[in-house]
Short mmCIF file of C-alpha atoms in Angstrom, two decimals:
data_model
loop_
_atom_site.label_atom_id
_atom_site.label_comp_id
_atom_site.label_asym_id
_atom_site.label_seq_id
_atom_site.Cartn_x
_atom_site.Cartn_y
_atom_site.Cartn_z
CA MET A 1 0.90 43.11 -5.21
CA LYS A 2 4.59 43.90 -5.33
CA ASP A 3 7.69 41.85 -4.80
CA TYR A 4 9.77 42.45 -1.71
CA LEU A 5 13.20 41.18 -0.78
CA LEU A 6 13.76 40.17 2.81
CA LEU A 7 17.45 40.27 3.69
CA PHE A 8 18.38 38.39 6.82
CA ARG A 9 21.47 39.33 8.78
CA GLY A 10 23.19 37.66 11.70
CA GLY A 11 21.41 34.82 13.49
CA GLU A 12 23.45 32.55 15.69
CA MET A 13 22.28 29.28 14.23
CA GLN A 14 25.68 27.59 14.61
CA GLU A 15 25.35 27.89 18.35
CA LEU A 16 22.22 25.77 18.46
CA SER A 17 22.34 22.08 19.32
CA GLU A 18 21.14 19.69 16.65
CA GLU A 19 17.80 19.32 18.34
CA GLU A 20 17.34 23.06 18.82
CA ARG A 21 18.34 23.61 15.21
CA ASN A 22 15.76 21.09 13.98
CA ARG A 23 13.10 22.76 16.07
CA HIS A 24 14.15 26.16 14.78
CA MET A 25 14.12 25.04 11.15
CA ALA A 26 10.67 23.52 11.62
CA LYS A 27 9.50 27.07 12.39
CA TRP A 28 10.95 28.29 9.09
CA SER A 29 9.06 25.51 7.31
CA GLU A 30 5.88 26.51 9.05
CA TRP A 31 6.37 30.20 8.25
CA ILE A 32 7.35 29.68 4.61
CA GLY A 33 4.59 27.09 4.28
CA SER A 34 2.00 29.62 5.43
CA LEU A 35 3.38 32.23 3.00
CA ALA A 36 3.15 29.69 0.16
CA LYS A 37 -0.41 28.86 1.11
CA ASP A 38 -1.31 32.55 0.70
CA ASN A 39 0.56 32.65 -2.62
CA LYS A 40 3.05 35.10 -1.16
CA PHE A 41 6.20 33.01 -1.37
CA ILE A 42 8.40 33.35 -4.43
CA GLY A 43 11.78 31.94 -3.42
CA GLY A 44 14.98 32.38 -1.51
CA ASP A 45 17.70 30.48 0.28
CA PRO A 46 20.06 30.72 3.21
CA LEU A 47 23.64 31.73 2.37
CA GLY A 48 26.95 30.18 3.44
CA ASP A 49 30.27 31.81 4.38
CA GLU A 50 32.13 31.31 1.14
CA SER A 51 32.26 34.74 -0.35
CA ARG A 52 34.16 37.17 -2.49
CA VAL A 53 33.78 40.81 -3.38
CA ILE A 54 34.60 42.05 -6.84
CA SER A 55 34.88 45.80 -7.25
CA GLY A 56 35.95 48.66 -9.46
CA ARG A 57 36.67 48.89 -13.14
CA LYS A 58 39.70 46.76 -12.52
CA LYS A 59 37.48 44.12 -11.00
CA VAL A 60 39.57 43.79 -7.90
CA ILE A 61 38.77 40.63 -6.04
CA THR A 62 38.87 40.55 -2.25
CA ASP A 63 37.92 37.83 0.18
CA GLY A 64 34.56 38.49 1.68
CA PRO A 65 32.81 41.60 2.73
CA TYR A 66 34.78 41.66 6.06
CA ALA A 67 31.64 42.44 7.96
CA GLU A 68 31.11 41.37 11.53
CA SER A 69 29.10 38.17 11.71
CA LYS A 70 25.99 39.96 12.97
CA GLU A 71 26.09 42.17 9.86
CA LEU A 72 26.68 39.32 7.48
CA VAL A 73 23.82 38.51 5.11
CA ALA A 74 22.61 35.09 6.26
CA GLY A 75 19.98 34.57 3.62
CA PHE A 76 17.16 36.07 1.63
CA LEU A 77 13.59 35.54 0.62
CA ILE A 78 11.47 37.12 -2.07
CA ILE A 79 7.82 37.50 -1.17
CA LYS A 80 4.71 39.17 -2.50
CA ALA A 81 2.94 41.83 -0.47
CA GLY A 82 0.46 44.68 -1.04
CA ASP A 83 2.81 47.33 0.32
CA LEU A 84 5.82 47.88 2.53
CA ASN A 85 3.67 47.76 5.66
CA GLU A 86 2.28 44.36 4.82
CA ALA A 87 5.77 43.10 3.94
CA THR A 88 6.96 44.39 7.32
CA GLU A 89 4.11 42.61 9.11
CA ILE A 90 4.97 39.40 7.28
CA SER A 91 8.61 39.77 8.27
CA LYS A 92 7.67 40.03 11.92
CA ASN A 93 6.67 36.34 11.82
CA CYS A 94 10.09 35.23 10.62
CA PRO A 95 11.80 32.96 13.17
CA ILE A 96 15.18 34.72 12.76
CA TYR A 97 14.64 37.02 15.77
CA GLU A 98 14.77 33.99 18.06
CA VAL A 99 18.45 33.64 17.14
CA ASN A 100 19.21 37.37 17.34
CA GLY A 101 19.02 38.06 13.64
CA THR A 102 17.62 41.09 11.82
CA THR A 103 15.55 41.49 8.69
CA GLU A 104 15.79 44.27 6.15
CA VAL A 105 12.74 44.66 3.93
CA ARG A 106 13.32 46.16 0.45
CA ASP A 107 10.91 46.63 -2.39
CA VAL A 108 11.86 45.29 -5.79
CA PHE A 109 12.19 48.38 -7.96
CA HIS A 110 10.65 48.54 -11.40
CA LEU A 111 13.09 50.15 -13.80
CA ASP A 112 10.69 51.89 -16.12
CA LEU A 113 12.43 53.34 -19.13
CA MET B 1 32.26 -19.23 -1.13
CA ASN B 2 29.60 -20.56 -3.43
CA VAL B 3 28.88 -17.80 -5.89
CA ALA B 4 25.49 -19.08 -6.94
CA LYS B 5 24.11 -18.73 -3.45
CA PRO B 6 23.09 -15.26 -2.33
CA SER B 7 25.33 -14.16 0.51
CA ASN B 8 24.18 -12.91 3.88
CA HIS B 9 24.09 -9.27 3.03
CA GLU B 10 22.12 -9.99 -0.12
CA HIS B 11 19.59 -11.89 1.93
CA LEU B 12 19.36 -9.04 4.38
CA ALA B 13 18.96 -6.50 1.59
CA SER B 14 16.21 -8.47 -0.10
CA HIS B 15 14.38 -9.00 3.18
CA LEU B 16 14.61 -5.30 3.95
CA PHE B 17 13.52 -4.53 0.44
CA ARG B 18 10.21 -6.21 1.03
CA THR B 19 9.55 -4.41 4.28
CA GLU B 20 11.10 -1.01 3.67
CA ALA B 21 11.03 -0.38 -0.09
CA ALA B 22 7.27 -0.06 -0.15
CA LYS B 23 7.33 2.45 2.71
CA MET B 24 10.01 4.48 0.93
CA VAL B 25 8.12 4.51 -2.36
CA SER B 26 5.04 5.86 -0.55
CA VAL B 27 7.02 8.58 1.19
CA LEU B 28 8.79 9.61 -2.01
CA THR B 29 5.55 9.61 -3.99
CA ARG B 30 4.23 12.13 -1.47
CA ILE B 31 7.26 14.28 -2.26
CA PHE B 32 7.30 13.90 -6.06
CA GLY B 33 3.60 13.39 -6.70
CA LEU B 34 1.83 10.53 -8.46
CA SER B 35 2.76 11.84 -11.89
CA HIS B 36 6.45 11.46 -11.03
CA PHE B 37 6.04 8.09 -9.46
CA GLU B 38 8.96 6.68 -11.46
CA ILE B 39 11.40 9.08 -9.76
CA ALA B 40 10.35 7.61 -6.41
CA GLU B 41 10.89 4.09 -7.69
CA ASP B 42 14.30 4.97 -9.18
CA ILE B 43 15.55 6.52 -5.96
CA VAL B 44 14.46 3.49 -3.93
CA GLN B 45 16.13 1.16 -6.39
CA ASP B 46 19.36 3.21 -6.31
CA THR B 47 19.29 3.11 -2.53
CA PHE B 48 19.13 -0.67 -2.45
CA LEU B 49 21.79 -0.99 -5.15
CA LYS B 50 24.06 1.10 -2.98
CA ALA B 51 23.35 -1.22 -0.06
CA LEU B 52 24.18 -4.26 -2.17
CA ASN B 53 27.44 -2.68 -3.31
CA GLU B 54 28.60 -1.37 0.03
CA TRP B 55 27.39 -3.91 2.54
CA ASP B 56 29.64 -6.84 3.01
CA PHE B 57 29.85 -9.83 5.32
CA ASP B 58 31.52 -7.84 8.05
CA ARG B 59 30.32 -4.41 7.06
CA ILE B 60 26.56 -4.49 7.52
CA PRO B 61 25.55 -1.26 9.26
CA GLN B 62 24.42 -1.59 12.87
CA LYS B 63 21.01 -0.20 12.02
CA PRO B 64 20.43 -1.24 8.41
CA GLU B 65 16.99 0.38 8.19
CA ALA B 66 18.31 3.72 9.41
CA TRP B 67 21.18 3.45 6.92
CA LEU B 68 18.73 2.85 4.06
CA TYR B 69 16.50 5.76 5.06
CA LYS B 70 19.46 8.10 5.33
CA VAL B 71 20.70 7.16 1.86
CA ALA B 72 17.21 7.53 0.40
CA LYS B 73 16.79 10.96 2.04
CA ASN B 74 20.14 12.17 0.72
CA LYS B 75 19.44 10.92 -2.78
CA THR B 76 16.06 12.66 -2.68
CA ILE B 77 17.56 15.95 -1.53
CA ASP B 78 20.28 15.73 -4.20
CA TYR B 79 17.69 15.07 -6.86
CA LEU B 80 15.50 17.97 -5.75
CA ARG B 81 18.51 20.33 -5.68
CA HIS B 82 19.44 19.43 -9.23
CA GLN B 83 15.90 19.96 -10.45
CA LYS B 84 15.22 23.03 -8.32
CA HIS B 85 14.45 25.54 -11.04
CA VAL B 86 13.53 22.95 -13.66
CA GLN B 87 10.74 20.76 -12.43
CA GLU B 88 7.48 21.31 -10.62
CA TYR B 89 5.89 18.55 -8.55
CA GLU B 90 2.23 18.12 -7.85
CA SER B 91 2.86 17.56 -4.22
CA ASP B 92 1.27 19.50 -1.40
CA ILE B 93 4.74 20.40 -0.16
CA ASN B 94 6.10 21.47 -3.55
CA HIS B 95 6.87 25.05 -2.41
CA LEU B 96 8.87 23.78 0.57
CA LEU B 97 11.10 21.83 -1.82
CA LYS B 98 11.98 25.03 -3.69
CA SER B 99 13.96 26.71 -0.94
CA GLU B 100 17.01 25.61 0.98
CA TRP B 101 15.39 27.11 4.06
CA THR B 102 12.93 24.24 4.07
CA LEU B 103 14.09 21.53 1.67
CA ALA B 104 16.04 19.19 3.97
CA SER B 105 13.69 19.47 6.94
CA SER B 106 10.65 18.86 4.76
CA VAL B 107 12.14 15.72 3.27
CA ASN B 108 13.14 14.62 6.75
CA ASN B 109 9.63 15.18 8.06
CA MET B 110 8.13 12.93 5.40
CA PHE B 111 10.18 10.04 6.81
CA LEU B 112 8.82 10.38 10.34
CA GLU B 113 6.93 7.29 11.53
CA SER B 114 3.53 9.01 11.57
CA GLU B 115 4.04 10.39 8.06
CA ILE B 116 5.18 7.01 6.73
CA GLN B 117 1.89 5.49 7.90
CA ASP B 118 -0.08 8.37 6.44
CA ASN B 119 1.78 8.13 3.13
CA GLN B 120 1.18 4.39 2.91
CA LEU B 121 -2.53 5.01 3.34
CA ARG B 122 -2.41 7.55 0.50
CA MET B 123 -0.69 4.90 -1.60
CA ILE B 124 -3.37 2.30 -0.78
CA PHE B 125 -6.09 4.67 -1.93
CA ALA B 126 -4.16 5.53 -5.10
CA ALA B 127 -3.35 1.93 -6.04
CA CYS B 128 -6.92 0.76 -5.37
CA HIS B 129 -8.51 3.69 -7.18
CA PRO B 130 -11.76 2.52 -8.82
CA LEU B 131 -10.77 4.25 -12.07
CA LEU B 132 -7.89 1.80 -12.53
CA PRO B 133 -8.71 -1.57 -14.09
CA PRO B 134 -9.11 -4.18 -11.30
CA GLU B 135 -6.23 -6.38 -12.49
CA SER B 136 -3.96 -3.33 -12.44
CA GLN B 137 -5.12 -2.43 -8.93
CA ILE B 138 -3.92 -5.78 -7.60
CA ALA B 139 -0.60 -5.73 -9.44
CA LEU B 140 0.06 -2.13 -8.40
CA THR B 141 -0.82 -2.84 -4.77
CA LEU B 142 1.54 -5.81 -4.68
CA LYS B 143 4.29 -3.74 -6.28
CA THR B 144 3.98 -0.47 -4.40
CA LEU B 145 2.70 -1.58 -1.01
CA CYS B 146 3.95 -5.13 -0.56
CA GLY B 147 7.34 -4.74 -2.26
CA PHE B 148 6.77 -7.72 -4.56
CA SER B 149 9.07 -7.99 -7.57
CA ILE B 150 7.63 -8.34 -11.08
CA LYS B 151 8.62 -12.00 -10.99
CA GLU B 152 6.85 -12.58 -7.68
CA ILE B 153 3.71 -10.79 -8.85
CA SER B 154 3.59 -12.87 -12.03
CA ARG B 155 3.96 -16.04 -9.96
CA ALA B 156 1.31 -14.92 -7.52
CA LEU B 157 -1.20 -13.99 -10.21
CA LEU B 158 -0.31 -16.95 -12.44
CA THR B 159 0.59 -14.90 -15.46
CA THR B 160 3.71 -13.83 -17.35
CA GLU B 161 6.14 -11.12 -16.33
CA THR B 162 5.45 -9.33 -19.62
CA ASN B 163 1.80 -9.25 -18.74
CA ILE B 164 2.46 -7.78 -15.29
CA ASN B 165 4.79 -5.19 -16.77
CA LYS B 166 2.05 -4.15 -19.18
CA ARG B 167 -0.53 -3.87 -16.40
CA LEU B 168 1.80 -1.79 -14.26
CA TYR B 169 2.76 0.44 -17.16
CA ARG B 170 -0.88 1.14 -17.98
CA ALA B 171 -1.68 1.81 -14.33
CA LYS B 172 1.19 4.27 -13.99
CA GLU B 173 0.17 6.08 -17.18
CA LYS B 174 -3.33 6.42 -15.81
CA LEU B 175 -2.10 7.70 -12.45
CA ARG B 176 -0.68 10.76 -14.27
CA GLU B 177 -4.20 11.89 -15.11
CA LYS B 178 -5.70 14.81 -13.26
CA GLU B 179 -8.32 12.84 -11.31
CA PHE B 180 -5.66 11.02 -9.36
CA LYS B 181 -4.37 12.73 -6.27
CA PHE B 182 -2.04 11.31 -3.68
CA GLU B 183 -4.36 11.88 -0.77
CA ILE B 184 -6.66 10.22 1.71
CA PRO B 185 -10.23 10.75 0.53
CA MET B 186 -12.73 12.31 2.92
CA GLY B 187 -16.50 12.58 3.24
CA ASP B 188 -18.76 10.79 0.77
CA ASP B 189 -15.83 9.93 -1.45
CA LEU B 190 -14.20 7.99 1.38
CA ILE B 191 -16.92 5.32 1.59
CA LYS B 192 -16.75 4.60 -2.13
CA ARG B 193 -12.98 4.49 -2.14
CA LEU B 194 -12.79 2.30 0.95
CA ASP B 195 -15.09 -0.14 -0.78
CA SER B 196 -12.59 -0.45 -3.59
CA VAL B 197 -9.71 -0.91 -1.12
CA TYR B 198 -11.60 -3.72 0.67
CA LYS B 199 -12.20 -5.46 -2.66
CA VAL B 200 -8.51 -5.36 -3.61
CA ILE B 201 -7.41 -6.62 -0.19
CA TYR B 202 -9.97 -9.41 -0.35
CA LEU B 203 -8.93 -10.36 -3.89
CA ILE B 204 -5.26 -10.50 -2.88
CA PHE B 205 -6.21 -12.70 0.06
CA ASN B 206 -8.32 -14.96 -2.14
CA GLU B 207 -5.54 -15.21 -4.66
CA GLY B 208 -3.36 -16.59 -1.89
CA TYR B 209 -6.05 -18.71 -0.30
CA SER B 210 -7.62 -20.32 -3.35
CA SER B 211 -4.81 -20.41 -5.85
CA THR B 212 -3.49 -23.92 -5.60
CA GLU B 213 -1.10 -23.38 -8.47
CA ALA B 214 1.14 -20.76 -6.96
CA GLU B 215 3.97 -21.90 -4.74
CA ASN B 216 3.19 -22.36 -1.11
CA VAL B 217 5.47 -19.55 0.05
CA ILE B 218 3.91 -17.07 -2.35
CA ARG B 219 0.39 -18.11 -1.32
CA LYS B 220 1.15 -17.53 2.33
CA ASP B 221 2.82 -14.21 1.55
CA LEU B 222 -0.26 -13.04 -0.32
CA CYS B 223 -2.54 -13.89 2.60
CA ALA B 224 -0.15 -12.28 5.08
CA GLU B 225 0.13 -9.12 2.99
CA ALA B 226 -3.64 -8.81 2.65
CA LEU B 227 -3.92 -9.08 6.43
CA ARG B 228 -1.13 -6.55 6.95
CA LEU B 229 -2.69 -4.00 4.59
CA CYS B 230 -6.05 -4.38 6.27
CA GLN B 231 -4.43 -3.94 9.69
CA LEU B 232 -2.66 -0.83 8.43
CA LEU B 233 -6.03 0.49 7.32
CA SER B 234 -7.63 -0.27 10.68
CA GLU B 235 -4.88 1.64 12.52
CA HIS B 236 -5.70 4.88 10.68
CA PHE B 237 -8.82 6.81 11.69
CA VAL B 238 -10.30 6.69 8.18
CA GLY B 239 -10.15 2.90 8.20
CA ASP B 240 -11.07 2.29 11.84
CA LYS B 241 -14.50 1.01 10.84
CA PRO B 242 -16.60 -2.10 11.54
CA ILE B 243 -16.31 -3.26 7.90
CA THR B 244 -12.50 -3.19 8.14
CA TYR B 245 -12.67 -5.44 11.21
CA ALA B 246 -15.20 -7.75 9.53
CA LEU B 247 -12.80 -8.22 6.63
CA LEU B 248 -9.92 -8.79 9.06
CA ALA B 249 -11.95 -11.40 10.96
CA LEU B 250 -12.95 -13.16 7.75
CA MET B 251 -9.34 -13.35 6.58
CA CYS B 252 -8.09 -14.58 9.97
CA PHE B 253 -10.64 -17.42 10.01
CA HIS B 254 -9.80 -18.50 6.48
CA ALA B 255 -6.06 -18.11 7.00
CA SER B 256 -6.30 -20.36 10.07
CA ARG B 257 -7.06 -23.27 7.74
CA LEU B 258 -4.29 -22.59 5.21
CA ASP B 259 -1.99 -25.35 6.44
CA ALA B 260 -4.74 -27.94 6.78
CA ARG B 261 -6.11 -27.25 3.32
CA ILE B 262 -3.27 -28.55 1.21
CA ASP B 263 -1.29 -31.72 1.86
CA ASP B 264 2.46 -31.96 1.52
CA LYS B 265 2.17 -33.01 -2.11
CA GLY B 266 0.09 -29.93 -2.94
CA TYR B 267 -3.23 -31.77 -3.08
CA ILE B 268 -6.39 -30.09 -1.83
CA ILE B 269 -7.94 -31.51 1.33
CA LEU B 270 -11.67 -30.87 1.53
CA LEU B 271 -13.14 -29.35 4.68
CA GLN B 272 -14.71 -32.62 5.85
CA GLU B 273 -11.37 -34.40 5.61
CA GLN B 274 -9.17 -31.70 7.15
CA ASP B 275 -7.26 -32.41 10.34
CA ARG B 276 -8.77 -29.72 12.54
CA ARG B 277 -5.85 -29.88 14.94
CA LEU B 278 -3.81 -28.20 12.22
CA TRP B 279 -6.00 -25.12 12.25
CA ASN B 280 -4.12 -22.12 13.60
CA LYS B 281 -5.70 -21.35 17.00
CA ALA B 282 -3.99 -17.98 17.42
CA LEU B 283 -5.49 -16.76 14.14
CA ILE B 284 -8.94 -18.04 15.12
CA GLU B 285 -8.72 -16.16 18.43
CA LYS B 286 -7.60 -13.03 16.59
CA GLY B 287 -10.58 -13.51 14.27
CA PHE B 288 -12.98 -13.52 17.19
CA GLU B 289 -11.36 -10.36 18.58
CA TYR B 290 -11.95 -8.65 15.25
CA ILE B 291 -15.52 -9.96 15.09
CA SER B 292 -16.39 -8.18 18.32
CA LYS B 293 -14.91 -4.94 16.95
CA ALA B 294 -16.84 -5.45 13.71
CA SER B 295 -20.10 -5.73 15.61
CA SER B 296 -20.11 -2.16 16.92
CA GLY B 297 -22.37 0.13 14.93
CA ASN B 298 -25.18 -0.99 12.68
CA GLU B 299 -23.36 -1.56 9.43
CA LEU B 300 -23.88 -4.97 7.90
CA SER B 301 -21.60 -5.67 4.97
CA GLU B 302 -20.97 -8.69 2.82
CA TYR B 303 -17.78 -9.19 4.83
CA HIS B 304 -19.75 -9.24 8.07
CA ILE B 305 -21.91 -12.09 6.84
CA GLN B 306 -19.01 -14.02 5.40
CA ALA B 307 -17.07 -13.61 8.65
CA ALA B 308 -20.11 -14.76 10.62
CA ILE B 309 -20.41 -17.84 8.38
CA ALA B 310 -16.73 -18.55 8.95
CA THR B 311 -17.22 -18.44 12.74
CA TYR B 312 -19.57 -21.43 12.46
CA TYR B 313 -17.05 -23.39 10.43
CA VAL B 314 -14.14 -22.73 12.76
CA SER B 315 -16.28 -23.39 15.86
CA ALA B 316 -17.32 -26.91 14.85
CA LYS B 317 -15.13 -29.57 16.47
CA LYS B 318 -16.07 -32.08 13.79
CA PHE B 319 -17.48 -31.60 10.30
CA GLU B 320 -20.67 -33.37 11.41
CA GLU B 321 -21.16 -30.85 14.22
CA THR B 322 -21.28 -27.87 11.86
CA ASP B 323 -24.33 -25.69 12.56
CA TRP B 324 -25.70 -25.81 9.01
CA LYS B 325 -29.02 -24.19 9.89
CA SER B 326 -27.39 -21.02 11.22
CA ILE B 327 -25.09 -20.95 8.22
CA LEU B 328 -28.06 -21.27 5.86
CA LYS B 329 -29.75 -18.29 7.54
CA LEU B 330 -26.62 -16.23 6.94
CA TYR B 331 -26.47 -17.31 3.30
CA ASN B 332 -30.03 -16.11 2.88
CA ILE B 333 -28.96 -12.66 4.08
CA LEU B 334 -25.82 -12.76 1.95
CA GLU B 335 -27.90 -13.62 -1.08
CA LYS B 336 -29.87 -10.41 -0.58
CA ILE B 337 -26.72 -8.27 -0.29
CA ASN B 338 -24.79 -10.00 -3.05
CA PRO B 339 -27.08 -12.11 -5.25
CA SER B 340 -24.30 -13.70 -7.31
CA PRO B 341 -24.57 -17.23 -8.76
CA ILE B 342 -21.53 -18.21 -6.66
CA THR B 343 -23.26 -17.17 -3.44
CA LEU B 344 -26.23 -19.24 -4.52
CA LEU B 345 -24.03 -22.24 -5.30
CA ASN B 346 -22.48 -22.07 -1.84
CA LYS B 347 -25.89 -21.72 -0.26
CA ILE B 348 -27.11 -24.82 -2.06
CA ILE B 349 -24.14 -26.83 -0.78
CA VAL B 350 -25.21 -25.87 2.75
CA LEU B 351 -28.82 -26.70 1.90
CA SER B 352 -27.79 -30.20 0.83
CA GLN B 353 -26.35 -30.78 4.31
CA ILE B 354 -29.71 -29.96 5.89
CA ASN B 355 -32.40 -31.14 3.48
CA GLY B 356 -30.50 -33.76 1.54
CA PRO B 357 -29.22 -34.01 -2.02
CA GLU B 358 -32.55 -34.12 -3.86
CA GLU B 359 -33.82 -30.68 -2.91
CA ALA B 360 -30.34 -29.23 -3.35
CA LEU B 361 -30.06 -30.73 -6.81
CA ASN B 362 -33.38 -29.20 -7.89
CA GLU B 363 -32.19 -25.78 -6.74
CA LEU B 364 -28.80 -26.23 -8.35
CA LEU B 365 -30.27 -27.06 -11.74
CA LYS B 366 -32.12 -23.73 -11.66
CA ILE B 367 -28.90 -21.67 -11.46
CA LYS B 368 -27.82 -19.98 -14.64
CA ASN B 369 -24.53 -18.35 -15.62
CA LEU B 370 -22.29 -20.93 -14.00
CA ASP B 371 -21.80 -23.00 -17.16
CA ASN B 372 -18.09 -22.34 -17.17
CA TYR B 373 -17.44 -22.74 -13.48
CA TYR B 374 -15.89 -26.12 -12.65
CA LEU B 375 -17.11 -26.06 -9.04
CA TYR B 376 -20.69 -25.96 -10.33
CA TYR B 377 -20.09 -29.30 -12.03
CA THR B 378 -18.18 -30.87 -9.13
CA THR B 379 -21.11 -29.93 -6.88
CA LEU B 380 -23.60 -31.43 -9.34
CA ALA B 381 -21.47 -34.58 -9.44
CA GLU B 382 -21.34 -34.80 -5.65
CA LEU B 383 -25.12 -34.53 -5.35
CA TYR B 384 -25.69 -37.16 -8.07
CA LYS B 385 -23.23 -39.41 -6.31
CA GLN B 386 -25.16 -39.04 -3.06
CA LEU B 387 -28.31 -39.99 -5.01
CA ASN B 388 -26.48 -43.06 -6.33
CA LYS B 389 -26.58 -41.84 -9.90
CA LYS B 390 -23.03 -42.78 -10.78
CA ASN B 391 -23.20 -42.12 -14.51
CA GLU B 392 -24.40 -38.54 -14.09
CA ALA B 393 -21.81 -37.96 -11.39
CA LYS B 394 -19.06 -39.18 -13.74
CA LYS B 395 -20.37 -37.09 -16.63
CA TYR B 396 -20.19 -33.88 -14.58
CA LEU B 397 -16.80 -34.64 -13.08
CA GLU B 398 -15.48 -35.09 -16.60
CA LYS B 399 -17.03 -31.79 -17.57
CA ALA B 400 -15.41 -30.10 -14.56
CA LEU B 401 -12.08 -31.60 -15.56
CA LYS B 402 -12.17 -29.65 -18.82
CA LEU B 403 -12.83 -26.36 -17.07
CA THR B 404 -9.88 -26.07 -14.73
CA ASN B 405 -6.16 -25.81 -15.35
CA SER B 406 -5.17 -26.12 -11.75
CA LYS B 407 -3.08 -29.24 -11.21
CA ALA B 408 -4.31 -29.64 -7.64
CA GLU B 409 -7.95 -29.37 -8.71
CA ILE B 410 -7.43 -31.77 -11.60
CA SER B 411 -5.89 -34.40 -9.35
CA LEU B 412 -8.72 -33.99 -6.84
CA ILE B 413 -11.34 -34.50 -9.56
CA LYS B 414 -9.46 -37.51 -10.91
CA LYS B 415 -9.33 -38.99 -7.43
CA ARG B 416 -13.08 -38.62 -7.12
CA LEU B 417 -13.58 -40.18 -10.57
CA SER B 418 -11.56 -43.22 -9.62
CA GLU B 419 -13.51 -43.54 -6.35
CA LEU B 420 -16.72 -43.58 -8.40
CA ASN B 421 -15.35 -46.28 -10.66
CA ALA B 422 -14.29 -48.36 -7.69
CA CYS B 423 -17.66 -48.52 -5.96
#
């Protein structure tokens, strides 16, 4: 088992009505609940729009990554999976596609010295 | 404004406390687990404190219940956020409380009507767990399911507040142990656990029905709460059983006589002297409805027999018209199911109505283990009186007098003593 990071981008959740939003979030609960039941859920949260980017040796601070909203990271999850394929399969059940979002699956790299 | 009197909003808050606090504690215990029961209680208490502080004469929210639930939900979510990476809860939704993806909606879900009912059932089974000492079961049930304050529980159970605090403390300590889970038991376990729930409900009812010491209001509340808990049980599929309905019927029949049983000075009125017009007809009807539901299936419990006995009492228009023979038959069955000396005593009282005092007296003198029970001696006295043996009757009434602390019972015995002296 390895750890994988699921990075969610986009997702037009603000455009949902309260009722639609509740229904949508219930699907997240169901999905994350089923991952937890299989001991595959580690953690993760949605992210807000307050952001800053710090860069360079001079630690220059700029407001936000200036990405278009569909490219903006909307949240993340860390899960356990046997390999990238399984992690991909798991990600297919994420409800984010219903609101036009995308998922990027990345393996957590072991820095062996 | 008179400061000593609680104002309107305080009244409203304390009324809501009774009805809603218990529901909230059950819901929050589902979230935090039995071992963190005190967090649930703290959040509920904070919620009601906030209501007391913010509600005013002209500023009571339009939907006070909804207001309370919203505050409780927010306080719960705040608490969980603060403890996110610190504390683990033994709840079946623990993992959903660890992520902002699911936290708020999971807490929200637990407050849905169907979940509230389910969570209250879990609480009933936890509070009435057979591994808890019986006196703690009752105190805990009154606290967590009926929203009674420590003061009210101590008044209801005729003991001190310190004593109740101790019982509750011990019960809560025990609930932290591994064997206790906040869940509705299934399979073989369910039958055993239901049995324990029935006992607690029946004891709470009896406490209200028989305790002549406690204040009238408290007594009625106890009976009403026992009925409510049993109804709650019957509405859930695990409790939708003939025995549940038998217990409900039994309690309805007894409760129908509550008002006729005590006069306005708090004195006990015996069955033969009760004004039967004061019996609550609606409750009697309800009792018969439950009896028919209790009769499906082939289970025959102690509660079935007791309910059946009660039907004969409530059906008689006059004391003299009571169908003693049918009642005696039922006592014979009851004796086989529950051969306690008290059952036997009650059976002998019925026997005396059919075969006269002499035979009953012979049977009564054979009973052992009732030496400390005042009703044993009052019954002996009554039978001796009927046999015109005044001295024996007096002797036993005096003995009974030493064995009860209840003011109402004492005055009843004294009244009977003076009647003996007069004739």
